[in-house]
mmCIF file of C-alpha atoms in Angstrom:
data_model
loop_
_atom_site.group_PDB
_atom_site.id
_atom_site.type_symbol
_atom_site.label_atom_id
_atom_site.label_comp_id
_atom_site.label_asym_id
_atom_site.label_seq_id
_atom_site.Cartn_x
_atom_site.Cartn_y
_atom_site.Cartn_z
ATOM 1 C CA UNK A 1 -20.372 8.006 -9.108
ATOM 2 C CA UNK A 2 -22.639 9.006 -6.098
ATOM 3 C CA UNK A 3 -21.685 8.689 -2.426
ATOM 4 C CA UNK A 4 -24.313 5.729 -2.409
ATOM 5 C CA UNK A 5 -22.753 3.440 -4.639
ATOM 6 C CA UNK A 6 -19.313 4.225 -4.488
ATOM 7 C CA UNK A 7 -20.130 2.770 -0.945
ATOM 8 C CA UNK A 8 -21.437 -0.350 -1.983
ATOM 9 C CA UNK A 9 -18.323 -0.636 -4.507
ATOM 10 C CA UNK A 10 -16.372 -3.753 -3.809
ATOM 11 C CA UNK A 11 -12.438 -2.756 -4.774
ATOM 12 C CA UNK A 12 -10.816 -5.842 -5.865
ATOM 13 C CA UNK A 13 -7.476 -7.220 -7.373
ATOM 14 C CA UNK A 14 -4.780 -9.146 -7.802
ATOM 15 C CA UNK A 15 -1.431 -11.024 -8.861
ATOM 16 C CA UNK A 16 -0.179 -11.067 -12.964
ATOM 17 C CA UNK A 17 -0.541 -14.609 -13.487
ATOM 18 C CA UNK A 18 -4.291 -14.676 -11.384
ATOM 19 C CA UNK A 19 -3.458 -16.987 -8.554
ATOM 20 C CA UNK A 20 -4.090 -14.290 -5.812
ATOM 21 C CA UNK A 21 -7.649 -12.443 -5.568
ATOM 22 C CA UNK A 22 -8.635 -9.937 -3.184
ATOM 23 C CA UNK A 23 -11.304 -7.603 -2.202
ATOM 24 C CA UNK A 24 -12.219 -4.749 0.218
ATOM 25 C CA UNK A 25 -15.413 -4.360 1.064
ATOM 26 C CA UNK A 26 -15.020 -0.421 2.160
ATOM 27 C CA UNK A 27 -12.983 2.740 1.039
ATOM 28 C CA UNK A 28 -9.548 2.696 1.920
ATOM 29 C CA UNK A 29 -8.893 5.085 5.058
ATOM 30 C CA UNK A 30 -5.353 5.728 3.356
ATOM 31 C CA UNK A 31 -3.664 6.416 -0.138
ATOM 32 C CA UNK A 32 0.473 7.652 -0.698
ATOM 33 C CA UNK A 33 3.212 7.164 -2.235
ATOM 34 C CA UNK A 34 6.055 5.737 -0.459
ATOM 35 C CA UNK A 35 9.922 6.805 -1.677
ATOM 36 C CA UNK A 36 11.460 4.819 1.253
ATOM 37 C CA UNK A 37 14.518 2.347 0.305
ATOM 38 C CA UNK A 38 12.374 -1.320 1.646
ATOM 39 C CA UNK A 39 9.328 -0.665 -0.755
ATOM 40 C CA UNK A 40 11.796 -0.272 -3.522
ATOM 41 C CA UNK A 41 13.623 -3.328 -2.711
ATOM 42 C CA UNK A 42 10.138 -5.092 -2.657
ATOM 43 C CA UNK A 43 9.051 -3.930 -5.521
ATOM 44 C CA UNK A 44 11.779 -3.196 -7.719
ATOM 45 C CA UNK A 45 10.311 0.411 -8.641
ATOM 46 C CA UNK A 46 11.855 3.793 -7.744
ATOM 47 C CA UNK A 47 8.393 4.500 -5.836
ATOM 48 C CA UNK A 48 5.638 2.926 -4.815
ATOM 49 C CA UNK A 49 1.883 3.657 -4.114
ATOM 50 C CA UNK A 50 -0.607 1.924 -1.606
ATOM 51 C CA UNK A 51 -3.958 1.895 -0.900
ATOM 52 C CA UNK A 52 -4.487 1.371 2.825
ATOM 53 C CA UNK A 53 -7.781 -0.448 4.425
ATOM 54 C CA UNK A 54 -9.214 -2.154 7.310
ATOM 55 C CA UNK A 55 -8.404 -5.960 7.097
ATOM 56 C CA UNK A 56 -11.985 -6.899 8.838
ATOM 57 C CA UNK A 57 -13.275 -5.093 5.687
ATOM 58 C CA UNK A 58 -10.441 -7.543 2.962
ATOM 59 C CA UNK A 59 -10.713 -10.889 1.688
ATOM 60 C CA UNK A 60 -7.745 -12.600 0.487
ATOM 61 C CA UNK A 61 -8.483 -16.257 -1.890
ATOM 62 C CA UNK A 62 -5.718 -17.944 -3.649
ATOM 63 C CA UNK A 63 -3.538 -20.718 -2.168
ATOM 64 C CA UNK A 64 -0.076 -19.305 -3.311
ATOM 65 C CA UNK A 65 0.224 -16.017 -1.359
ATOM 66 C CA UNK A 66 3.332 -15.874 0.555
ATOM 67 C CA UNK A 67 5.066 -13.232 2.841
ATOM 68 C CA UNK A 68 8.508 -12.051 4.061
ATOM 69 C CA UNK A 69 8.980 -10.676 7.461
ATOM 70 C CA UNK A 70 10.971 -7.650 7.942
ATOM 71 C CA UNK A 71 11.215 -6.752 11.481
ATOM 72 C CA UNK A 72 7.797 -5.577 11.986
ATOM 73 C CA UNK A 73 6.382 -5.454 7.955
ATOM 74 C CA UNK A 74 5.177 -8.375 6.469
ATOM 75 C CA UNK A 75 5.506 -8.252 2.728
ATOM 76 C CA UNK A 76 3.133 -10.789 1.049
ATOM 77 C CA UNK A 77 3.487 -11.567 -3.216
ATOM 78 C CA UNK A 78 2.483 -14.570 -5.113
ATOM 79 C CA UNK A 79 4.258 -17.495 -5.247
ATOM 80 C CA UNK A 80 3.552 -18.778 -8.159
ATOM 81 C CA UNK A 81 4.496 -15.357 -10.383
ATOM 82 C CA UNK A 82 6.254 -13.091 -7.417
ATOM 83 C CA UNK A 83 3.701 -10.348 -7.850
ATOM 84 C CA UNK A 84 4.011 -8.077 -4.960
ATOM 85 C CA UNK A 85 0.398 -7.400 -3.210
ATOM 86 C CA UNK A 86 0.583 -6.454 0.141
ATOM 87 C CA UNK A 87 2.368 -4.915 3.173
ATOM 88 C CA UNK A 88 0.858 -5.074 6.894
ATOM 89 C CA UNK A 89 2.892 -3.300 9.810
ATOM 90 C CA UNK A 90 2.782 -5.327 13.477
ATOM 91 C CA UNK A 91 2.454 -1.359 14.688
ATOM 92 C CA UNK A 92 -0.098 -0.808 13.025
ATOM 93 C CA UNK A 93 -2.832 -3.559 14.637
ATOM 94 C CA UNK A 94 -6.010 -4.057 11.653
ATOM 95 C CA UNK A 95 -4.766 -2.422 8.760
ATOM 96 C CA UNK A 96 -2.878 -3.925 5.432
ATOM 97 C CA UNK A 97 -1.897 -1.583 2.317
ATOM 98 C CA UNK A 98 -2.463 -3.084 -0.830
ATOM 99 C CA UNK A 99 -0.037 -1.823 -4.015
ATOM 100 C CA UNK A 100 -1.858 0.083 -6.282
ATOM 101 C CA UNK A 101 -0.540 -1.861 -9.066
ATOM 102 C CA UNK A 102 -2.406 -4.522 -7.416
ATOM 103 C CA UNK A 103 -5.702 -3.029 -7.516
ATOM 104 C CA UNK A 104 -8.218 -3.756 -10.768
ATOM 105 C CA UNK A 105 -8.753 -0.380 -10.934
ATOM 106 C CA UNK A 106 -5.656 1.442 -9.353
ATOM 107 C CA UNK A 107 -6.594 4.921 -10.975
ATOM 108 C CA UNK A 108 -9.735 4.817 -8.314
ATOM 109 C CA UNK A 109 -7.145 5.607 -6.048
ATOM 110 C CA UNK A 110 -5.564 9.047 -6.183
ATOM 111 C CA UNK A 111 -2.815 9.136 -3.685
ATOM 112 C CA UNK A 112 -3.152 12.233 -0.812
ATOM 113 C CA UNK A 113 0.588 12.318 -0.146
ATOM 114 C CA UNK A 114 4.166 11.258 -0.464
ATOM 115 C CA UNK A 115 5.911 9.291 2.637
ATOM 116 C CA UNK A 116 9.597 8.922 2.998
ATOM 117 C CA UNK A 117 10.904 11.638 0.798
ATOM 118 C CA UNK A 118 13.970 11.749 2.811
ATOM 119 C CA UNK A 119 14.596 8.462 0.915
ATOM 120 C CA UNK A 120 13.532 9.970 -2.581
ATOM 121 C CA UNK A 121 15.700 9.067 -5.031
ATOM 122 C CA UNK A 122 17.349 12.579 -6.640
ATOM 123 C CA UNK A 123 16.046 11.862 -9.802
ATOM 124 C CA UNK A 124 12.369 11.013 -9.493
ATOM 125 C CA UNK A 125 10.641 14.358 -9.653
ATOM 126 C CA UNK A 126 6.697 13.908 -8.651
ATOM 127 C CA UNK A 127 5.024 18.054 -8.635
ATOM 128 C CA UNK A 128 2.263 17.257 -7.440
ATOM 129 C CA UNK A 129 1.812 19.817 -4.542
ATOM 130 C CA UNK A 130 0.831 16.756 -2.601
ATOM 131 C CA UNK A 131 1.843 17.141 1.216
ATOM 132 C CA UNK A 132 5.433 15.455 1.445
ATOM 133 C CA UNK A 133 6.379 13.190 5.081
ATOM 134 C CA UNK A 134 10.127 12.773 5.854
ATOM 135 C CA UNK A 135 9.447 9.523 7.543
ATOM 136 C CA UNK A 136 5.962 7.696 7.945
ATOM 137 C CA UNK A 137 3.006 9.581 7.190
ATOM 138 C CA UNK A 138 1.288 6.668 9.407
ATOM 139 C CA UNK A 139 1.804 7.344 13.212
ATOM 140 C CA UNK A 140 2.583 4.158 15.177
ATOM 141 C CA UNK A 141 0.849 3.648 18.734
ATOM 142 C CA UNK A 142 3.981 4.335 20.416
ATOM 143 C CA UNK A 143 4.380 8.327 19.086
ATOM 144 C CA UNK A 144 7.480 7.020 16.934
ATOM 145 C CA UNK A 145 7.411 8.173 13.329
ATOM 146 C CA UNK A 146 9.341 5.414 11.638
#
């Protein structure tokens, strides 16, 4: 695929049961894995993969989309089938991370690193040589990396 159309691609996806669409208009500016313990409470997986992008650049249709606040991350899944689709941080102003599973086409999306691996789970061996974070791989506005 060239540079010129992959840039007029529109990524989309969505929930199993079809109630939730979405679409991002642009490439994401981030793409990881994430071993930490709340993504696999979320989503029931021993690890988890994002894509990250702009929201200005994301449109979100379907009238049963619901979140979950967790101090700062909002978690949002389907209602009607509890697919998990998105996270958004409050640190982390303009940006949501959609779950690869999510995506229409989530092997588009090569993930560039693991985050969390402090949190890896012993058994879940990923060699990869992909750069590995203890914590976030996303700094937040205020320096912290958690």
């Amino acid at each position: 695929m060239s540079d010129a159309t992959r840039s007029q691609t529109l990524h989309t996806g969505g929930c199993r049961c079809g109630a939730v669409r979405f679409e991002a208009s642009a490439e994401p500016h981030h793409v990881s894995y994430c071993h930490c313990a709340d993504c696999r409470r979320a989503t029931g997986a021993p690890v988890s993969a994002f894509a990250g992008f702009m929201e200005d650049e994301v449109t979100i249709a379907g009238e049963t989309l619901r979140t979950f606040e967790n101090g700062p991350v909002k978690r949002s899944f389907c209602g009607k089938c509890g697919s998990p689709i998105a996270y958004a941080d409050e640190r982390l102003a303009g940006r949501i991370y959609f779950m690869l599973g999510a995506m229409d086409m989530p092997a588009y999306f090569k993930p560039t690193l693991h985050a969390y691996v402090r949190e890896q789970l012993p058994f879940v061996h990923m060699p990869d040589g992909l750069p590995r974070h203890l914590t976030t791989s996303v700094p937040r506005p205020d320096g912290r990396q958690t």
